[in-house]
Short mmCIF file of C-alpha atoms and ligand atoms in Angstrom, two decimals:
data_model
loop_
_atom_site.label_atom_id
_atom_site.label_comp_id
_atom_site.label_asym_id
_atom_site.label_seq_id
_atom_site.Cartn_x
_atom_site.Cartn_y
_atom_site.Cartn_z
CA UNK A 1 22.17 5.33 -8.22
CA UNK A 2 18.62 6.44 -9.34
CA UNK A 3 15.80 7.45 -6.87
CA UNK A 4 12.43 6.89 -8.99
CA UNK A 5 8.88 7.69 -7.05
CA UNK A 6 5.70 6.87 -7.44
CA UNK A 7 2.58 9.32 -6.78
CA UNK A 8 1.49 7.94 -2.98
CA UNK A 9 4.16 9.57 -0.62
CA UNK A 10 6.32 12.42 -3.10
CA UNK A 11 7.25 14.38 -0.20
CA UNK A 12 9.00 11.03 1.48
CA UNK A 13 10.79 10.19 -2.14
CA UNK A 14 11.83 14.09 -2.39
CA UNK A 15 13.60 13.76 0.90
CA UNK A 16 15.02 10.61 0.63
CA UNK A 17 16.76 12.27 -2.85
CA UNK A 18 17.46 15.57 -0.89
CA UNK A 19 19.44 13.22 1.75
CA UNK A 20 21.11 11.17 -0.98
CA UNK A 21 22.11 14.33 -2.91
CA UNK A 22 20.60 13.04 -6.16
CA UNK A 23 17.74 14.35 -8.02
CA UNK A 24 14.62 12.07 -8.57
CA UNK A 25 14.76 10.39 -12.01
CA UNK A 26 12.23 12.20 -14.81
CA UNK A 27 9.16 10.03 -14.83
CA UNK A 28 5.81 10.42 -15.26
CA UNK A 29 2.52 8.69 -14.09
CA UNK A 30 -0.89 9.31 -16.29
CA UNK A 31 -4.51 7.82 -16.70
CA UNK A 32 -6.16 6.34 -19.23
CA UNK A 33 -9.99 7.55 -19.49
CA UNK A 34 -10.29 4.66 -17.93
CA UNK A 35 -8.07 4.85 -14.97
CA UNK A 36 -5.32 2.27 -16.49
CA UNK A 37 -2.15 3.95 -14.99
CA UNK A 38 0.49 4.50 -17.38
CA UNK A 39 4.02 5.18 -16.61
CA UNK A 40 7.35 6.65 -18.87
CA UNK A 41 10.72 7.10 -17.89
CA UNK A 42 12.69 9.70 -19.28
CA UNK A 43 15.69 9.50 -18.68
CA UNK A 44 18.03 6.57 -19.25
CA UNK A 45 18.56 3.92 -16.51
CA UNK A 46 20.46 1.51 -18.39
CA UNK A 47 22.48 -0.90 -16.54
CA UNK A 48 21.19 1.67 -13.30
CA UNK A 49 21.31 0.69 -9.15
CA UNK A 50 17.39 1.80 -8.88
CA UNK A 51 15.49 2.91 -5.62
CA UNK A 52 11.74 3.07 -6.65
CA UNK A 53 9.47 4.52 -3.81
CA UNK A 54 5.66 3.70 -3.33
CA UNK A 55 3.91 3.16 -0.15
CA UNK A 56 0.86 0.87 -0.92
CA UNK A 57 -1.13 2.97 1.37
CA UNK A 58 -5.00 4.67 0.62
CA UNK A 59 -6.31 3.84 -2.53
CA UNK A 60 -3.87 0.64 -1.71
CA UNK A 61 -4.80 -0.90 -4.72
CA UNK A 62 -4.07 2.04 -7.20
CA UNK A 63 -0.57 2.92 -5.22
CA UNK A 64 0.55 -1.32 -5.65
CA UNK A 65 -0.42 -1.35 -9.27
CA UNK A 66 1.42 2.01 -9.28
CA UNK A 67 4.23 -0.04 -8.21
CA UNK A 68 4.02 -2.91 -10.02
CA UNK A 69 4.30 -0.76 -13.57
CA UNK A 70 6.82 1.17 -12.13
CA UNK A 71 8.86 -1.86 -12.09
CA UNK A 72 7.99 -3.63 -15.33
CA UNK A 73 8.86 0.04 -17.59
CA UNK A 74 12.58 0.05 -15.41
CA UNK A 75 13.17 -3.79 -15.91
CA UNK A 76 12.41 -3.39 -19.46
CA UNK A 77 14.42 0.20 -19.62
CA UNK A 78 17.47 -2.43 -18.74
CA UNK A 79 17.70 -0.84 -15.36
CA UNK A 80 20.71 -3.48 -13.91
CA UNK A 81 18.98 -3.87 -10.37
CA UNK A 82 15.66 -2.67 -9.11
CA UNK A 83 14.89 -2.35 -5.38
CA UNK A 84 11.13 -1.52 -4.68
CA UNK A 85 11.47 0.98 -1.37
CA UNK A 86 8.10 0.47 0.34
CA UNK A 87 7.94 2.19 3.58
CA UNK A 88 4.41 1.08 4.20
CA UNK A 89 3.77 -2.53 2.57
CA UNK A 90 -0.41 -2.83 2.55
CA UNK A 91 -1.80 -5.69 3.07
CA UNK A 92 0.92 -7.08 5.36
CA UNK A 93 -2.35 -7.44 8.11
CA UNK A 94 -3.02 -10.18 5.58
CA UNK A 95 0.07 -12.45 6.32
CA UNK A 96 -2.29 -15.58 7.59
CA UNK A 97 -5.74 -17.28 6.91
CA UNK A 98 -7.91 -16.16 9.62
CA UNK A 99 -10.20 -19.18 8.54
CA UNK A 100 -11.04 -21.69 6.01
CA UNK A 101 -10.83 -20.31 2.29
CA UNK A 102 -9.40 -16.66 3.11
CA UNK A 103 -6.20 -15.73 1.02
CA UNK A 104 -3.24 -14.70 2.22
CA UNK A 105 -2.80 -11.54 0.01
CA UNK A 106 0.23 -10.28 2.06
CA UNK A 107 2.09 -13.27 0.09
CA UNK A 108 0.23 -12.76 -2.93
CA UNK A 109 1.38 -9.23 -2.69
CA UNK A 110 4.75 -10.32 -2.47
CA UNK A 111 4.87 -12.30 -5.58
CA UNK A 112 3.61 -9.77 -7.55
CA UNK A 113 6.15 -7.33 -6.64
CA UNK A 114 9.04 -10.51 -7.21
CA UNK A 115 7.50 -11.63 -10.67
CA UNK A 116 6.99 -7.77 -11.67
CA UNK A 117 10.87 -7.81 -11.96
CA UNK A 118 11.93 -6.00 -8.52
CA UNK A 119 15.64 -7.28 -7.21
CA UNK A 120 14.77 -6.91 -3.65
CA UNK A 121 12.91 -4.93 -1.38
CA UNK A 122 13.35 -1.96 1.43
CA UNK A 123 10.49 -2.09 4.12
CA UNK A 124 9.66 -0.04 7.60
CA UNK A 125 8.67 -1.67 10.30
CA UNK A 126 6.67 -4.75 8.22
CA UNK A 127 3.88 -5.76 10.14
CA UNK A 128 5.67 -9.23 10.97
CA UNK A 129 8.79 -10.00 10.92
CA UNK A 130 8.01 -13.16 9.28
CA UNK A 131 6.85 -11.24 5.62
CA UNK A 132 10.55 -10.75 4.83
CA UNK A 133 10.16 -14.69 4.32
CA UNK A 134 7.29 -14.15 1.59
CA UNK A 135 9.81 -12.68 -0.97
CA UNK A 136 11.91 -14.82 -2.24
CA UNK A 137 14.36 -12.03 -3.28
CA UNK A 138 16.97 -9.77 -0.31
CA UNK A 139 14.09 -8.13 1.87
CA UNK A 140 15.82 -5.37 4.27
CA UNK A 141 13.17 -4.48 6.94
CA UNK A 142 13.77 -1.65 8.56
CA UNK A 143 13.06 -0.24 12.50
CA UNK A 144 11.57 3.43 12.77
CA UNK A 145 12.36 2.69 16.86
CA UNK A 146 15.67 4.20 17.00
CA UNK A 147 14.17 7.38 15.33
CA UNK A 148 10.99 7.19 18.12
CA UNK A 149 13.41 6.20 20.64
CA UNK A 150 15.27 9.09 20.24
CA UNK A 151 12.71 11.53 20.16
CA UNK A 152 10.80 9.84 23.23
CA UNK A 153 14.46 10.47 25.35
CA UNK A 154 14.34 14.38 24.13
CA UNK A 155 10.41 15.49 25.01
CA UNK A 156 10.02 12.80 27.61
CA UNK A 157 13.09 11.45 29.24
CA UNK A 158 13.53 12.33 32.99
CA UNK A 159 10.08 11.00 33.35
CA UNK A 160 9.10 7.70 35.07
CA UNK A 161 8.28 5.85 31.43
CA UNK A 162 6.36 2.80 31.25
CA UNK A 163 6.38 0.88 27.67
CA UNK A 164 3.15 -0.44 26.58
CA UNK A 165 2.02 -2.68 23.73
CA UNK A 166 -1.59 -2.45 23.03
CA UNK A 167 -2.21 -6.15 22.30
CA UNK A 168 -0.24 -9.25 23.02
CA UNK A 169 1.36 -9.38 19.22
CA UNK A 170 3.39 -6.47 19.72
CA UNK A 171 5.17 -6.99 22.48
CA UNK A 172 8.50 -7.73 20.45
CA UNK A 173 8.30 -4.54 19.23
CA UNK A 174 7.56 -2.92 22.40
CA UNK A 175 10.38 -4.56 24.36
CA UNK A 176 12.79 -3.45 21.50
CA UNK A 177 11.99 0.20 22.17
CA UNK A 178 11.90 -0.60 25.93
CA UNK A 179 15.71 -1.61 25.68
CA UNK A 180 16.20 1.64 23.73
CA UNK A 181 14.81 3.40 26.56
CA UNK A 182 17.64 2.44 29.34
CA UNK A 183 15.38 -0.46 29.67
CA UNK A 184 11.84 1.03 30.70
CA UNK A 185 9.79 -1.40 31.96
CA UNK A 186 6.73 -2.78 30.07
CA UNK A 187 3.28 -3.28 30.50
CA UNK A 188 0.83 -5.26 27.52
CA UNK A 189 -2.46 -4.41 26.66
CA UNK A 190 -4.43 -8.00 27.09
CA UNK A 191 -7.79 -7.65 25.14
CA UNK A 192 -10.34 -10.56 26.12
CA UNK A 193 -13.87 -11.46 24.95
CA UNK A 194 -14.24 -14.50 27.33
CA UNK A 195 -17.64 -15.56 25.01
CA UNK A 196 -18.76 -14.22 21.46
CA UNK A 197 -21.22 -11.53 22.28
CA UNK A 198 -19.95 -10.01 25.76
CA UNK A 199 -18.29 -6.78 25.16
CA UNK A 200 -14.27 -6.79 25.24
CA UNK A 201 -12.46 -6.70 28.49
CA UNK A 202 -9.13 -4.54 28.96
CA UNK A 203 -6.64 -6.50 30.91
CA UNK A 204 -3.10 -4.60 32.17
CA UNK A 205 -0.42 -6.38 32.47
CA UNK A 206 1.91 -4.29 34.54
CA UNK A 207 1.63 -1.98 37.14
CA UNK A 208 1.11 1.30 35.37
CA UNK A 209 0.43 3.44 38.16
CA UNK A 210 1.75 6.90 38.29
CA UNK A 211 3.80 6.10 35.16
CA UNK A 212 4.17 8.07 31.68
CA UNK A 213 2.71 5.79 28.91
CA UNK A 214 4.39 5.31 25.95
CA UNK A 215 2.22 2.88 23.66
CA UNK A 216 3.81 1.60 20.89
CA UNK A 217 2.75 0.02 17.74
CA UNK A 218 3.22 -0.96 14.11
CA UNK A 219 -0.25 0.59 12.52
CA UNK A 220 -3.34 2.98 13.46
CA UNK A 221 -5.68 2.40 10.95
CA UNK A 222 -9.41 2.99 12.78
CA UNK A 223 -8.05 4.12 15.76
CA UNK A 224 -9.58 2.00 18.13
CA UNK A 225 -7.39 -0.54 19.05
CA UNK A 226 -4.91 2.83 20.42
CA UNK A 227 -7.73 4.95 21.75
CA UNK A 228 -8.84 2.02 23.98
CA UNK A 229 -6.04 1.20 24.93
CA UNK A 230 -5.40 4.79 26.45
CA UNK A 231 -8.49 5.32 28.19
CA UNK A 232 -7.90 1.54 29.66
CA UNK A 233 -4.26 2.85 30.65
CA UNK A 234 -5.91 6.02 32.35
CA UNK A 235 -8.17 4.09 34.12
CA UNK A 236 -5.64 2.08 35.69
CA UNK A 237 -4.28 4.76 37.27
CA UNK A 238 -1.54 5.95 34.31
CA UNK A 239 -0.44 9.73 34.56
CA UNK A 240 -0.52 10.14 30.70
CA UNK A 241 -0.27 8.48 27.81
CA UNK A 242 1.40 8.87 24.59
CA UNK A 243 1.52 7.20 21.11
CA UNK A 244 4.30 6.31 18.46
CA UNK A 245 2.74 4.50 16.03
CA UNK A 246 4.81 3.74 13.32
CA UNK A 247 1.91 3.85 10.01
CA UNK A 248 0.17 6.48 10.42
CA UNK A 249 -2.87 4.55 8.38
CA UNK A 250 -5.66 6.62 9.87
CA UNK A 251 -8.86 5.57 7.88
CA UNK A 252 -12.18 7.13 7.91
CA UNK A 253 -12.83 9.34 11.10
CA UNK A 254 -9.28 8.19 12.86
CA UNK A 255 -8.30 11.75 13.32
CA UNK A 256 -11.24 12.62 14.81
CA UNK A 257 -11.15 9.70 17.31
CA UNK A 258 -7.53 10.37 18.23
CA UNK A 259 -8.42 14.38 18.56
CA UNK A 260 -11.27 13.33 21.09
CA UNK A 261 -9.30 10.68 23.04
CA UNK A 262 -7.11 10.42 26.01
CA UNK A 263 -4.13 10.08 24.24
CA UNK A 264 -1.98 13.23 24.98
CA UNK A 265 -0.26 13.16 21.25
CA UNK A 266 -0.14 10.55 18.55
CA UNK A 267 3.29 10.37 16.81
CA UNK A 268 3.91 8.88 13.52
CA UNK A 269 6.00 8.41 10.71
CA UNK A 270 6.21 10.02 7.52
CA UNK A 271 5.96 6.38 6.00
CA UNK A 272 2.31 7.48 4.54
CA UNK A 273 1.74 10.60 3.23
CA UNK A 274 -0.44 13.01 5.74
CA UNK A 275 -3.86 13.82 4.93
CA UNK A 276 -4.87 17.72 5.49
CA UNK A 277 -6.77 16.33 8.36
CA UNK A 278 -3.62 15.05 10.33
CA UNK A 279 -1.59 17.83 9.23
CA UNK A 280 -4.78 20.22 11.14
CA UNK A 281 -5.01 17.88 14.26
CA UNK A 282 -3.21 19.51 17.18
CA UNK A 283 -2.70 15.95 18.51
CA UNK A 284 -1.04 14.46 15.87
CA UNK A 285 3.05 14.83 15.17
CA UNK A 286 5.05 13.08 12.72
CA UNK A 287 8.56 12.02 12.32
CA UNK A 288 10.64 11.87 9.14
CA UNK A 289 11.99 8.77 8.52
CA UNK A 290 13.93 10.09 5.52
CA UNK A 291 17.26 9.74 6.66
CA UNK A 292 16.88 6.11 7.62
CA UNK A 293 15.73 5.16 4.75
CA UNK A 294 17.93 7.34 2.63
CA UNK A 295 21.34 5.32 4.57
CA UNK A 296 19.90 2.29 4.15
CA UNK A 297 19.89 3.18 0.49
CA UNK A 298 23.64 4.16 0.66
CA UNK A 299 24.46 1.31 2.08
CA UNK A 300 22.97 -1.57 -0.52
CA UNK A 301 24.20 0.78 -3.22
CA UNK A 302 27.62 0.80 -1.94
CA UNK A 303 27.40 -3.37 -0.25
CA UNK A 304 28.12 -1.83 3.09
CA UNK A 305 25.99 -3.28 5.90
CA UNK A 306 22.46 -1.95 6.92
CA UNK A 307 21.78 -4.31 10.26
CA UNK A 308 24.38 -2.40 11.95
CA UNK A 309 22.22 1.21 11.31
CA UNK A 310 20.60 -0.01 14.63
CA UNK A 311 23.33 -1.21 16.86
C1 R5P B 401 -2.78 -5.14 14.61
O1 R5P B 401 -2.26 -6.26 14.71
C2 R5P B 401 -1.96 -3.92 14.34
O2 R5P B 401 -0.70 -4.01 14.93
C3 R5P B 401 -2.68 -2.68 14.84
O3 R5P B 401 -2.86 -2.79 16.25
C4 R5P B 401 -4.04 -2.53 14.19
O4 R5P B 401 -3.92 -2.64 12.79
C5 R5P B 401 -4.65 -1.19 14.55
O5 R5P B 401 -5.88 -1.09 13.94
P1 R5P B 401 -6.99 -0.07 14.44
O6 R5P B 401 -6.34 1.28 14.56
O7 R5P B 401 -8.02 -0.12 13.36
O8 R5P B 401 -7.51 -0.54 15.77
#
């Protein structure tokens, strides 16, 4: 087995060696003047099981084309199966047309990665379910909820929890954790705008009274939708509330938002690299996901099963 990186999450792909007890193959990554990216391996993967890890996060475009050459110099280096590990796929928001003549890149995305020569495909949390169906090649998608789960039972358990998914669209997700949690009950964010124009309404479902929040979700990329969401919680009579967001996208001023918001800490995963601004936020925490993704990596190299890492 190889582990190969790319340059958009090193300390993730370091880890993920350090668990497998391998070193990361000898590659390199360099510019052309004009920002053409140019890879070389060097070291022989010939007839190689390969693991190559990108996240497609910020610059998103740079990171997939990263990707994408990564691929094409190990498929033509004879490498005899190529899995692209991707613990944050970008563009997976993209996975419908919101309206007439709008792509769907999320798919387009997915193709890229297939025809670039990749064998199949290791994901985190994918933003629906329903992407694993974009690549037609074995697409493992994998649940960071055991890992939040399990750290939401150490600093919180003993509390009266209350589950809560910030919008309607997550509340699969949110009821998975729930379960996790001896079966805490659940409350949904309902966002409304009854007419274009008039400012959003923040509908709970659930009585969240006198409860610990625990609002889950896939992504925080502005901010908003969570910071909302926790002042809407508060005002509806919640003790506290408290985020595990799997992506830790954070554009922009997201840090700042979360560091002036109700939200008593945002926890994330180590999916995206952190910025020095959420590594200097007090409110911010994050979670390695290395040794997930590390056994999942055992287990297609040695054919052993991966769905039952979350039984
Ligand atoms: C939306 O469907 C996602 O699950 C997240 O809720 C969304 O991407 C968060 O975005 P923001 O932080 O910009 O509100």
């Amino acid at each position: 087995m190889k582990i190969m990186s790319g340059n958009s999450n090193l300390s993730l792909a370091r880890a993920i060696a350090g668990y497998l007890e391998v070193p990361l193959t000898d590659a390199s990554v360099r510019r052309f003047a004009d920002e053409e990216i140019f890879i070389e391996i060097h070291e022989n993967v010939r007839g190689e099981d390969v693991f190559i890890c990108q996240s497609t996060s910020y610059p998103a475009n740079d990171n997939l084309m990263e990707l994408l050459i990564g691929i094409d110099a190990l498929r033509r280096a004879s490498a005899a199966r190529i899995t692209a590990v991707i613990p944050y796929f970008g563009y997976a928001r993209q996975d419908r047309k919101p309206g007439p003549r709008t792509p769907i890149s999320a798919k387009l995305v997915a193709n890229l990665i297939t025809e670039a020569g990749a064998d199949r495909v290791l994901a985190v949390d994918l933003h629906a379910g329903q992407i694993q169906g974009f690549f037609d090649i074995p697409t493992d998608n994998l649940y960071a909820a055991p890992t939040m789960a399990a750290d939401i039972q150490a600093r919180y358990g003993g509390q009266e929890l209350m589950v809560v998914s910030p919008d309607v669209g997550g509340v699969v997700r949110a009821r998975a954790l729930a379960k996790r949690l001896d079966n805490a009950p659940l409350a949904i964010v309902d966002k409304r705008r009854d007419r274009p124009g008039e400012s959003e309404v923040m509908n709970i479902i659930g009585d969240v009274k006198g409860r610990h929040c625990i609002l889950i979700d896939d992504i925080v990329d502005s901010g908003g939708t969570l910071c909302n969401a926790a002042q809407a919680l508060l005002d509806a009579g919640a003790k506290s509330v408290a985020a595990y967001i799997t992506h830790g996208v954070l554009s922009g001023g997201a840090v700042a938002r979360v560091d002036a918001s109700a939200l008593t800490e945002l926890v994330i995963t180590d999916t995206i690299a952190a910025t020095d601004a959420m590594r200097d936020s007090s409110r911010i925490r994050v979670l390695t996901i290395a040794p997930l993704l590390g056994e999942a990596i055992r287990r297609i190299a040695d054919e052993s099963s991966v769905s039952s890492l979350f039984d």
